[in-house]
mmCIF file of N, CA and C in Angstrom:
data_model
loop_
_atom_site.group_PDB
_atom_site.id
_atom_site.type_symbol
_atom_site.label_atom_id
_atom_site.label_comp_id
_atom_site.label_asym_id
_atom_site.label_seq_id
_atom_site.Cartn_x
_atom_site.Cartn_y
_atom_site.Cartn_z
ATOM 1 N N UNK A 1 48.865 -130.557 -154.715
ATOM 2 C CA UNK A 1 48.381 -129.600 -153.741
ATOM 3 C C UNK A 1 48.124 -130.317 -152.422
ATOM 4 N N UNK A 2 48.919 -129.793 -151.177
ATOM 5 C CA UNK A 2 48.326 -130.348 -150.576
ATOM 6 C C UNK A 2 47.127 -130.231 -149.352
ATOM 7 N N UNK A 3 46.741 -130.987 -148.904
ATOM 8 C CA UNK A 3 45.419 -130.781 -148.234
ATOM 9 C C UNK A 3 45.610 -129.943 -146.923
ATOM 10 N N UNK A 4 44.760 -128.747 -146.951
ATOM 11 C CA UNK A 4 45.092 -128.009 -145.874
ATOM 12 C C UNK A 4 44.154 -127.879 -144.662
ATOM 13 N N UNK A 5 43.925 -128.165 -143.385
ATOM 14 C CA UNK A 5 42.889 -127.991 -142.551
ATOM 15 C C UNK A 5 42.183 -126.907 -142.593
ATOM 16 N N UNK A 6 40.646 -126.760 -142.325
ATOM 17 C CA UNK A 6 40.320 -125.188 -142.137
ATOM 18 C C UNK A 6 40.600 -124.894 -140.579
ATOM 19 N N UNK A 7 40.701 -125.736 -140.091
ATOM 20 C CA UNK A 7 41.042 -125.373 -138.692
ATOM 21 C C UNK A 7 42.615 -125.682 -137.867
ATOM 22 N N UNK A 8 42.865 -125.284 -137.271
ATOM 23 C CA UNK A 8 44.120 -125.954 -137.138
ATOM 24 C C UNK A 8 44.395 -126.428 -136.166
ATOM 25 N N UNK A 9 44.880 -127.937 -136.074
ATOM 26 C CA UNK A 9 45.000 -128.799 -134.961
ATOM 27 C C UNK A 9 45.173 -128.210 -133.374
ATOM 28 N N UNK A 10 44.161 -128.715 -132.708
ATOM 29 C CA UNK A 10 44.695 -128.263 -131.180
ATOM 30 C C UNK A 10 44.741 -129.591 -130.380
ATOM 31 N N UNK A 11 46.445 -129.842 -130.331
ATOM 32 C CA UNK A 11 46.659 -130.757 -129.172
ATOM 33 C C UNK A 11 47.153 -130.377 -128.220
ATOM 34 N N UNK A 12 45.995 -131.388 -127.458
ATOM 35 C CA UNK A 12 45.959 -131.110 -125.649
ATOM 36 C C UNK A 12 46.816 -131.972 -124.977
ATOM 37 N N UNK A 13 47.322 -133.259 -125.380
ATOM 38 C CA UNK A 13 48.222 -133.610 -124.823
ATOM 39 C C UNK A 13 49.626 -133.998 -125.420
ATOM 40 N N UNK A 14 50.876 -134.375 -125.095
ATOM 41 C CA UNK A 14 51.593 -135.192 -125.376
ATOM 42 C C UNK A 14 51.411 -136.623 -126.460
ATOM 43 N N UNK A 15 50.475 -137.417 -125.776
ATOM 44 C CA UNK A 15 50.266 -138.237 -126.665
ATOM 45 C C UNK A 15 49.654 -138.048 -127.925
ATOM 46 N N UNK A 16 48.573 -136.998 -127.921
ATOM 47 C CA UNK A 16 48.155 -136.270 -129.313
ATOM 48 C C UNK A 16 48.827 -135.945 -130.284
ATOM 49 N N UNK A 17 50.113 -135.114 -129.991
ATOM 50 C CA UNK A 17 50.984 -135.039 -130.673
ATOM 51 C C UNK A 17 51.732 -136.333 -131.120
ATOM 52 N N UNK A 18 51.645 -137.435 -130.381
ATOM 53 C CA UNK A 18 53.046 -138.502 -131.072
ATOM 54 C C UNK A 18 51.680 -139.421 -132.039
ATOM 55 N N UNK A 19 50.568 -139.394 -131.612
ATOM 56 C CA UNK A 19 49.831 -139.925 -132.932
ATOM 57 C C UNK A 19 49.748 -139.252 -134.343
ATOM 58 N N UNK A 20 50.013 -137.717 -133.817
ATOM 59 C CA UNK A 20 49.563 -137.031 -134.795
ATOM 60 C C UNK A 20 50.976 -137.478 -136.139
ATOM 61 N N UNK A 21 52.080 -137.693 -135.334
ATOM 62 C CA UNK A 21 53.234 -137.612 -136.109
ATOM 63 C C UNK A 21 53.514 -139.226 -136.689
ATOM 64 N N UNK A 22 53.264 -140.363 -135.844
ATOM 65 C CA UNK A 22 53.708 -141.542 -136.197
ATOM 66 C C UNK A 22 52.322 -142.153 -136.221
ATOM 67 N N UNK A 23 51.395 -142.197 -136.069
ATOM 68 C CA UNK A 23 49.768 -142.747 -135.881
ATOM 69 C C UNK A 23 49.284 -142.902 -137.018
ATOM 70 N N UNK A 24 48.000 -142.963 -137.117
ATOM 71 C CA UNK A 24 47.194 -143.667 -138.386
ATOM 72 C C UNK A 24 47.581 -144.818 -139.035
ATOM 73 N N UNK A 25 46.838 -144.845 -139.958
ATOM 74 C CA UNK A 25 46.897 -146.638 -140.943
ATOM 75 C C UNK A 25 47.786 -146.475 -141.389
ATOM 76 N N UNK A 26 48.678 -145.736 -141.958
ATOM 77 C CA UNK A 26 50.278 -145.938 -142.826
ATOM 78 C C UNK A 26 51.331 -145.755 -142.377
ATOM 79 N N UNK A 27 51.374 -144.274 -141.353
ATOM 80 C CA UNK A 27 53.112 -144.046 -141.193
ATOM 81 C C UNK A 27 53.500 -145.140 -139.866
ATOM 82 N N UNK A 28 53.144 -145.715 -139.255
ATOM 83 C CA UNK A 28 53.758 -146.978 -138.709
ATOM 84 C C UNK A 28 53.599 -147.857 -138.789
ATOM 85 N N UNK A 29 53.419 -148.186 -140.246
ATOM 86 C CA UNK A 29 53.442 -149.671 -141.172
ATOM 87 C C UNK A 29 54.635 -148.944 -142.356
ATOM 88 N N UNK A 30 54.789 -148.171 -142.488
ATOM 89 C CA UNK A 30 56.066 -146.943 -143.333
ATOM 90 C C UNK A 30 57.068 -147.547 -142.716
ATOM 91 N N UNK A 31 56.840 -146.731 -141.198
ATOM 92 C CA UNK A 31 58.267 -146.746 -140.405
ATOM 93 C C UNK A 31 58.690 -148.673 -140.341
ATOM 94 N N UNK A 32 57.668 -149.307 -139.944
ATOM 95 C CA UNK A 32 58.319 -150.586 -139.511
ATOM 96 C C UNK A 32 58.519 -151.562 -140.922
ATOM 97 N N UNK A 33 58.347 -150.840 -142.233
ATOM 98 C CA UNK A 33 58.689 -151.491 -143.587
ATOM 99 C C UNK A 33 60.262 -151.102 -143.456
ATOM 100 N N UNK A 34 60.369 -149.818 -143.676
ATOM 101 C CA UNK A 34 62.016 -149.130 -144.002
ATOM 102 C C UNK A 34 62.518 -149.752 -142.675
ATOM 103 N N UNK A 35 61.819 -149.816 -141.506
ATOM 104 C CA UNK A 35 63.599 -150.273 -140.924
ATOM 105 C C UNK A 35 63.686 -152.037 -140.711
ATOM 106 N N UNK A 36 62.734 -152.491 -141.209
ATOM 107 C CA UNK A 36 62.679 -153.929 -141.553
ATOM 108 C C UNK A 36 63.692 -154.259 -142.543
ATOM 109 N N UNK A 37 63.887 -153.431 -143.696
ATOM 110 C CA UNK A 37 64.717 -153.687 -144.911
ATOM 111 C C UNK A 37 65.664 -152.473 -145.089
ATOM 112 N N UNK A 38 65.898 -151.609 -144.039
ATOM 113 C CA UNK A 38 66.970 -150.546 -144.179
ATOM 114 C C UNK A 38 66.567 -149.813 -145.171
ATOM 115 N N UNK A 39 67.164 -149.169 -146.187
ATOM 116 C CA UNK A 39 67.026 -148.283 -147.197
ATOM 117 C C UNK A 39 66.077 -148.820 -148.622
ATOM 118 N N UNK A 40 64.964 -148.224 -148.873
ATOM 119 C CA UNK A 40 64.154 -148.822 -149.273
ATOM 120 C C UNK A 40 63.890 -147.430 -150.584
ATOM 121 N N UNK A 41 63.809 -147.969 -151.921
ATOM 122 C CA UNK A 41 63.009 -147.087 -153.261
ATOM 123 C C UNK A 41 61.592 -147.400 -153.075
ATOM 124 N N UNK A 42 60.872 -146.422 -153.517
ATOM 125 C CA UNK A 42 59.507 -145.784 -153.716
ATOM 126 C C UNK A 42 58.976 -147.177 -154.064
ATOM 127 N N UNK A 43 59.425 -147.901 -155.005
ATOM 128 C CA UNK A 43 58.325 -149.114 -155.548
ATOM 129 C C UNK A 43 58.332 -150.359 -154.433
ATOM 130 N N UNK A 44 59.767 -150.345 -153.780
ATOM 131 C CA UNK A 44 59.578 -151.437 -152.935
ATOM 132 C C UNK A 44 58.849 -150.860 -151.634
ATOM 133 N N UNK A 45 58.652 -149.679 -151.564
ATOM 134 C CA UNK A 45 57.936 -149.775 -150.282
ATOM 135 C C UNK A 45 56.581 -150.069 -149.976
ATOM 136 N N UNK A 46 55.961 -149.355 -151.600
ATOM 137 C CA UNK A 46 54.678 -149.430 -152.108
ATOM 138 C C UNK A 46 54.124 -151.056 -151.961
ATOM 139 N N UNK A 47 55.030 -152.038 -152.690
ATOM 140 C CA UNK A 47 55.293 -153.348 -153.036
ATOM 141 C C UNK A 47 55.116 -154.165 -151.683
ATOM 142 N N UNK A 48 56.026 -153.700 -150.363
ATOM 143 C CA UNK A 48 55.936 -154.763 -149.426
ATOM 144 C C UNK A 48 54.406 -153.626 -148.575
ATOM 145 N N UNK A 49 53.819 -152.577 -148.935
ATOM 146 C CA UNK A 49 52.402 -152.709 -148.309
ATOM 147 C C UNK A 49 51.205 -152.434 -149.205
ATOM 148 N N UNK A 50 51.063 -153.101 -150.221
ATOM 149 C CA UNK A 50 50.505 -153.849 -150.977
ATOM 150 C C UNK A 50 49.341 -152.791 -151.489
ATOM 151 N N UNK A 51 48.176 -152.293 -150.484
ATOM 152 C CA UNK A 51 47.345 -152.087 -150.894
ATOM 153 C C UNK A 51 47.062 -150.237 -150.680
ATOM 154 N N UNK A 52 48.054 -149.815 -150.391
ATOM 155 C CA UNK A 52 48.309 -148.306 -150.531
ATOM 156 C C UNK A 52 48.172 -147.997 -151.830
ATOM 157 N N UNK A 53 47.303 -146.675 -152.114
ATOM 158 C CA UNK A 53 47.674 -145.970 -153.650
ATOM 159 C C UNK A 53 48.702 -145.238 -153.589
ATOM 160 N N UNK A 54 49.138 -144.624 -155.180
ATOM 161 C CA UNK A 54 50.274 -143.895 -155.070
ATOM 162 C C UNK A 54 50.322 -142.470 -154.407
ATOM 163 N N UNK A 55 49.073 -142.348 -154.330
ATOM 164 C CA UNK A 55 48.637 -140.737 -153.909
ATOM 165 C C UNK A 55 49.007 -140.746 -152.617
ATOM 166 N N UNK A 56 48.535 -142.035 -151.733
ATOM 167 C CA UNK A 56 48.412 -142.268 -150.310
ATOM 168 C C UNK A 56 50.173 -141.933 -149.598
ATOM 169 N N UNK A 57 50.515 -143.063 -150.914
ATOM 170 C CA UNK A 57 51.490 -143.149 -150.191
ATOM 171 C C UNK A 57 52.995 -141.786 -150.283
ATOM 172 N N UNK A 58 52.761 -141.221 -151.557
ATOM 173 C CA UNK A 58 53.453 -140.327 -151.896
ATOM 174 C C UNK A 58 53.449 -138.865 -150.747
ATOM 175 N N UNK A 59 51.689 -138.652 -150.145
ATOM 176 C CA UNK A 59 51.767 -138.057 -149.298
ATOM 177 C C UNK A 59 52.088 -137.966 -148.013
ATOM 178 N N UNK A 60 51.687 -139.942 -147.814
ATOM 179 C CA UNK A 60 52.727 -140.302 -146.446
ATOM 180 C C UNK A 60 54.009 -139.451 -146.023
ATOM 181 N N UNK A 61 54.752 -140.284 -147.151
ATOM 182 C CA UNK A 61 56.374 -140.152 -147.619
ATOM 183 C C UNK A 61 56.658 -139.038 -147.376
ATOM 184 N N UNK A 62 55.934 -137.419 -147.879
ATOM 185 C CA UNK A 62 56.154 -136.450 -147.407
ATOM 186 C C UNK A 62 56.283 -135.670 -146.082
ATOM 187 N N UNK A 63 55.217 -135.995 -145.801
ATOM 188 C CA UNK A 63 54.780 -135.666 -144.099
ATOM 189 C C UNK A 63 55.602 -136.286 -143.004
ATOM 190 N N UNK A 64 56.159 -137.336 -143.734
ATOM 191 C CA UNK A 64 57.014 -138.038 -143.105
ATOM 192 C C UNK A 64 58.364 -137.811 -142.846
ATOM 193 N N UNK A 65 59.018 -137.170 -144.203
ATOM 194 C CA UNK A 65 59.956 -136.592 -144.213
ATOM 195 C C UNK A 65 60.293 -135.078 -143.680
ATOM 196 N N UNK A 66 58.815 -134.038 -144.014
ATOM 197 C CA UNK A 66 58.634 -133.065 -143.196
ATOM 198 C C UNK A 66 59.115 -133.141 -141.676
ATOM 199 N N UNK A 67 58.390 -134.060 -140.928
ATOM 200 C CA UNK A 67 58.425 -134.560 -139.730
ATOM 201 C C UNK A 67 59.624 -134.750 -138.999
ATOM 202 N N UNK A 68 60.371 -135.252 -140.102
ATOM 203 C CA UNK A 68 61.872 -135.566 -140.051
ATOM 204 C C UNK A 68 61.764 -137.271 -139.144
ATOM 205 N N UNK A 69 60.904 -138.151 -139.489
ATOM 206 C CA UNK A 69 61.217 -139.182 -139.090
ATOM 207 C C UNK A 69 61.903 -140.124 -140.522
ATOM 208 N N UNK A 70 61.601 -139.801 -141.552
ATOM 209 C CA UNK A 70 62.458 -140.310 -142.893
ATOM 210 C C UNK A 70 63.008 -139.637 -143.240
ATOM 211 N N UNK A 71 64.330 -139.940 -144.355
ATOM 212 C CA UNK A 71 65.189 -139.219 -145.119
ATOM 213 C C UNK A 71 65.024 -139.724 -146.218
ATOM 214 N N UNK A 72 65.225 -138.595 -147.600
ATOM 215 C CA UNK A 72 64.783 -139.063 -148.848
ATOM 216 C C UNK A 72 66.285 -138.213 -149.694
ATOM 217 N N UNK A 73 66.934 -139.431 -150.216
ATOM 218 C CA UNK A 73 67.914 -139.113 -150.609
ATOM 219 C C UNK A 73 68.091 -139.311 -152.314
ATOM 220 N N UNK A 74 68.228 -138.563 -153.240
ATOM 221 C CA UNK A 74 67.525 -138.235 -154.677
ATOM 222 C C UNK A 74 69.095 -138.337 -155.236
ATOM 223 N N UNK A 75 69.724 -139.649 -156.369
ATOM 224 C CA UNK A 75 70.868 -139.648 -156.853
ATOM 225 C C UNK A 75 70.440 -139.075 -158.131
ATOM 226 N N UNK A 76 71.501 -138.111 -158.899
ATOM 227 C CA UNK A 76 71.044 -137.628 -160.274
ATOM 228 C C UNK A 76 71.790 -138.186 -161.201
ATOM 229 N N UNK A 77 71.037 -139.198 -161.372
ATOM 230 C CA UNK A 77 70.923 -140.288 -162.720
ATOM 231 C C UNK A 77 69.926 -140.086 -163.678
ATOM 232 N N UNK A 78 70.180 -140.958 -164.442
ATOM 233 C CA UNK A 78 69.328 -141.115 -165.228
ATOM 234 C C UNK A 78 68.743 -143.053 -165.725
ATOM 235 N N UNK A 79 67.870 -143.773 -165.109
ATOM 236 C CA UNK A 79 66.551 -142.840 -164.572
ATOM 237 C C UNK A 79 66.638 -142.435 -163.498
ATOM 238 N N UNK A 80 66.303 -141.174 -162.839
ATOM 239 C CA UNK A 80 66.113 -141.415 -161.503
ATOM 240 C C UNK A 80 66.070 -142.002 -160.491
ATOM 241 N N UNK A 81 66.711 -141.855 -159.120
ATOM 242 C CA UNK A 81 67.083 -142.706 -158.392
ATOM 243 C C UNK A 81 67.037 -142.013 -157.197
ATOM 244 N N UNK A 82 65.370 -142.825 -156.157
ATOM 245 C CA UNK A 82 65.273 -142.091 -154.857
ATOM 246 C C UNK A 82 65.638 -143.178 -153.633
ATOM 247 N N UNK A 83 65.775 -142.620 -152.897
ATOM 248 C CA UNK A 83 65.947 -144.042 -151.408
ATOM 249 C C UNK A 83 65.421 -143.309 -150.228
ATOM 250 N N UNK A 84 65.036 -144.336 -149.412
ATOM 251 C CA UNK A 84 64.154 -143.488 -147.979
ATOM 252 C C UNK A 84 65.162 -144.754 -147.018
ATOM 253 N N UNK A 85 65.181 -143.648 -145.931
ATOM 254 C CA UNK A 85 65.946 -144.488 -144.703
ATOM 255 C C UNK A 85 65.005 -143.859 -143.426
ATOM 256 N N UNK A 86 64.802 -144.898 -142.809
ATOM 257 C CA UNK A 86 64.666 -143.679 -141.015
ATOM 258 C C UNK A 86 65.842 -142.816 -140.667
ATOM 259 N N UNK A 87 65.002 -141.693 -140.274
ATOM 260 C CA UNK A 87 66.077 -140.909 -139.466
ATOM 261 C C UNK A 87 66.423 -141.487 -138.616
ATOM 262 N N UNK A 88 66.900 -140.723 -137.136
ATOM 263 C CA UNK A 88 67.432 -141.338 -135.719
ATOM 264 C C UNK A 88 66.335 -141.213 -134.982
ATOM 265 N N UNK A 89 65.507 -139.541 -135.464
ATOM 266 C CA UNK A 89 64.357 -139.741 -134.991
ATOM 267 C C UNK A 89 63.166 -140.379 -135.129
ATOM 268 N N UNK A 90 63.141 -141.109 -136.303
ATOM 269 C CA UNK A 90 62.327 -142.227 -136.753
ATOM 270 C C UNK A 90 62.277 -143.705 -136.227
ATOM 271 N N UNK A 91 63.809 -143.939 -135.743
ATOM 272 C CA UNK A 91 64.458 -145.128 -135.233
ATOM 273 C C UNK A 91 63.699 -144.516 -133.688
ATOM 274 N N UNK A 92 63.577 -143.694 -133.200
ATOM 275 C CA UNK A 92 63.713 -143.379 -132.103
ATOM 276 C C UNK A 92 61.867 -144.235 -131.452
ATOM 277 N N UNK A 93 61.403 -144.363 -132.260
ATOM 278 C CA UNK A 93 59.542 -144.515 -132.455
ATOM 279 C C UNK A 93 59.761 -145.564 -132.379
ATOM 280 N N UNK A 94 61.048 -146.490 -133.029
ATOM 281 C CA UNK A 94 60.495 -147.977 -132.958
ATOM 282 C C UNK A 94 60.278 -148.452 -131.916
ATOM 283 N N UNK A 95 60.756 -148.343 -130.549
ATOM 284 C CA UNK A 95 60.219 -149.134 -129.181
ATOM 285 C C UNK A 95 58.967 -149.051 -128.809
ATOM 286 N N UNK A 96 58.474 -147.744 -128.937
ATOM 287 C CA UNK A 96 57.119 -147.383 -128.929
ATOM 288 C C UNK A 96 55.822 -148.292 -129.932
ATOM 289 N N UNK A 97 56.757 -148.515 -130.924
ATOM 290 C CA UNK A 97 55.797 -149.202 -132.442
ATOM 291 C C UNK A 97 55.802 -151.057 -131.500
ATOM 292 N N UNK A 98 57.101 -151.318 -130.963
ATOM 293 C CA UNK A 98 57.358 -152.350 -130.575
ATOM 294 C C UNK A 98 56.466 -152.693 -129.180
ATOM 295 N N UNK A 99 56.084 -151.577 -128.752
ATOM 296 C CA UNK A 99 55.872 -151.957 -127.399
ATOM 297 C C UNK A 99 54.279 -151.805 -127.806
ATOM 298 N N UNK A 100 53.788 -151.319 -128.716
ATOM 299 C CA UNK A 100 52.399 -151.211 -129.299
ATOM 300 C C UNK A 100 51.752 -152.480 -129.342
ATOM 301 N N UNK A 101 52.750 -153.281 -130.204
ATOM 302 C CA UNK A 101 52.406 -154.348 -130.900
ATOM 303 C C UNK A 101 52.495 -156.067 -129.685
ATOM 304 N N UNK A 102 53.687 -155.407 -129.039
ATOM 305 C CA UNK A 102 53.562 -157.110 -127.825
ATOM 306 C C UNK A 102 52.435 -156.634 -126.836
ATOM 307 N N UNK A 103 51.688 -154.797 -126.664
ATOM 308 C CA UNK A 103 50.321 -155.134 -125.706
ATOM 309 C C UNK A 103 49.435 -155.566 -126.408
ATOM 310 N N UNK A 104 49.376 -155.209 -127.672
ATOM 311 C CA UNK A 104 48.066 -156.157 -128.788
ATOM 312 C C UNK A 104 48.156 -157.459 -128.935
ATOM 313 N N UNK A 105 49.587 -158.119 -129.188
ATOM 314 C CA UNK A 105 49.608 -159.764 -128.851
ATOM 315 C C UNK A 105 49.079 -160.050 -127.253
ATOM 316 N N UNK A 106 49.571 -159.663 -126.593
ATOM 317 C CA UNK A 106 49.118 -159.903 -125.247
ATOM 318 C C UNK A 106 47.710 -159.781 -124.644
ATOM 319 N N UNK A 107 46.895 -159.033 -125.207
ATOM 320 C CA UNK A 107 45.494 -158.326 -125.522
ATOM 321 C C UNK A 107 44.754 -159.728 -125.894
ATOM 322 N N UNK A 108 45.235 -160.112 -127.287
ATOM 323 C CA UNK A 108 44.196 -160.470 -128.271
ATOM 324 C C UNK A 108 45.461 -161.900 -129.115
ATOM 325 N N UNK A 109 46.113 -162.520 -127.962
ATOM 326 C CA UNK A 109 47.315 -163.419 -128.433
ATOM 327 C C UNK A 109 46.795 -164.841 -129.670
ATOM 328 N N UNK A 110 45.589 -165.215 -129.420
ATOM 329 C CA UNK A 110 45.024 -166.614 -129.867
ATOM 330 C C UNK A 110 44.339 -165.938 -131.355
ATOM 331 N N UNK A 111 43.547 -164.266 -131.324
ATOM 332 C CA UNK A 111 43.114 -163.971 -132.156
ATOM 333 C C UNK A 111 43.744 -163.411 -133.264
ATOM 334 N N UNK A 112 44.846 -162.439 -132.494
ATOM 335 C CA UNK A 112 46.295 -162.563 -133.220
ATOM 336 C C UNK A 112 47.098 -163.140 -134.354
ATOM 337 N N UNK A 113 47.371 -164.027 -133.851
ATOM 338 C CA UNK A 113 47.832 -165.462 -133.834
ATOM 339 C C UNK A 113 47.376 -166.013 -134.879
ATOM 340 N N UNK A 114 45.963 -165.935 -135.240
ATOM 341 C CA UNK A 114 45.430 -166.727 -136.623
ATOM 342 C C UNK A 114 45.425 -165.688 -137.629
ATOM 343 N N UNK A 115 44.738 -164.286 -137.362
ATOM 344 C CA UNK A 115 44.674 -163.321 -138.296
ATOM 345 C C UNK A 115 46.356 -162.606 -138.913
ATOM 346 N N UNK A 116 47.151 -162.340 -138.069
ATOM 347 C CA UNK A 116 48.656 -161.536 -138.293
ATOM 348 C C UNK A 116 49.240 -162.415 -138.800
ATOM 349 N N UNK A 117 50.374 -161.786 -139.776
ATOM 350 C CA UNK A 117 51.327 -162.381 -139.596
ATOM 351 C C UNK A 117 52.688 -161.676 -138.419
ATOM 352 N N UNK A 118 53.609 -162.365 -138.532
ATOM 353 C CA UNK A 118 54.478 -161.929 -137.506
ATOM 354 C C UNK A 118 54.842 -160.569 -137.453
ATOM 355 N N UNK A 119 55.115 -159.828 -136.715
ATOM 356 C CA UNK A 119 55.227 -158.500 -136.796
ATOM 357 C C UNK A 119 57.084 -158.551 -137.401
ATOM 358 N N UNK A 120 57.677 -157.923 -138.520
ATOM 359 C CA UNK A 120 59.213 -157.967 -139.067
ATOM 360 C C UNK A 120 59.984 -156.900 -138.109
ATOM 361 N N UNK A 121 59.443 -155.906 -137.513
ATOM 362 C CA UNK A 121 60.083 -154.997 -137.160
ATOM 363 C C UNK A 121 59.707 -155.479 -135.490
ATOM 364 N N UNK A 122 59.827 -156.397 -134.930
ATOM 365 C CA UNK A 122 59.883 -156.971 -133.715
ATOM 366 C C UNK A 122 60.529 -158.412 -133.894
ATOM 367 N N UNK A 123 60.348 -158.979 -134.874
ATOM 368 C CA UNK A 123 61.306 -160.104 -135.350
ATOM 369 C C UNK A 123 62.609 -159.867 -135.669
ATOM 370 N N UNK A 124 62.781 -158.081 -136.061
ATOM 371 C CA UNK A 124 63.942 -158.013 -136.891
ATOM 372 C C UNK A 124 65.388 -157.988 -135.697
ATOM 373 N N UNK A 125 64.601 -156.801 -134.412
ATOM 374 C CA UNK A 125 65.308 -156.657 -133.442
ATOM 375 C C UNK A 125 65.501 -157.602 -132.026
ATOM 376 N N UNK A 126 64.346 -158.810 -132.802
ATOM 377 C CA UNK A 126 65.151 -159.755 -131.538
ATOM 378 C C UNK A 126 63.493 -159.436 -129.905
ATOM 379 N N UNK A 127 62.611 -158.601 -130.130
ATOM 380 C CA UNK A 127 61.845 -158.045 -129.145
ATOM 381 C C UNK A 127 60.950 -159.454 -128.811
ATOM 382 N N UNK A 128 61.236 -159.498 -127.376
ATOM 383 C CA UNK A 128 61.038 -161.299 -126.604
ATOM 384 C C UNK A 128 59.073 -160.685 -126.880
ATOM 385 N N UNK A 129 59.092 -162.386 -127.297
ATOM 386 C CA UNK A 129 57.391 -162.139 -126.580
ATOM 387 C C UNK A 129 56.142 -161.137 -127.646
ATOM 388 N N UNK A 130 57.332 -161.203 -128.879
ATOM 389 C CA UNK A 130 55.958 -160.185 -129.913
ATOM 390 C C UNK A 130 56.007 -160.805 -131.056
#
């Protein structure tokens, strides 16, 4: 079931809306897992962010796909066999995710620096300086 507001969102700006869709603690640590490793199953995604439950993340995955920034593509085998890719519009967030992450190095570079590890989805594409 899923969780329904009693009220229903009122965004006032532009940017409200792009948090609402790619923001919070998971879906842009989601987005920058899958396009770190391209096409990714349910356990490895769970696997490379470690401390998500299945609930968390299962509802991510949805909202996500709702959204249309992932695609969830279901082969009928036996066992079962799912895969998640970014859309185009999912790909479309990464500069934004990228450009997030070199003002926080730049912010907070020395504190950074000891606590992070490297960001993969700014390593992956080569982005100078993150």
């Amino acid at each position: 079931m899923k969780y329904e507001p009693k009220m229903e969102k009122e965004i006032m700006c532009p940017i409200e809306y792009g948090i609402d869709i790619f923001g919070g603690k998971w879906k842009a640590r989601i987005i920058c897992v899958i396009s770190a490793n391209g096409v990714m199953r349910y356990s490895e995604i769970r696997k490379e962010l470690g401390n998500i439950t299945d609930a968390v993340l299962a509802a991510m995955l949805k909202e996500m796909i709702a959204d249309e920034l992932i695609s969830r593509r279901q082969y009928n085998e036996i066992p079962p066999k799912v895969e998640y890719a970014l859309t185009s519009r999912g790909k479309s967030v990464l500069p934004i995710l990228q450009s997030i992450c070199h003002w926080s190095r730049q912010q907070t570079q020395d504190e950074l620096d000891r606590k992070l590890p490297p960001c993969k989805t700014c390593d992956q594409l080569h982005y100078e300086n993150c």
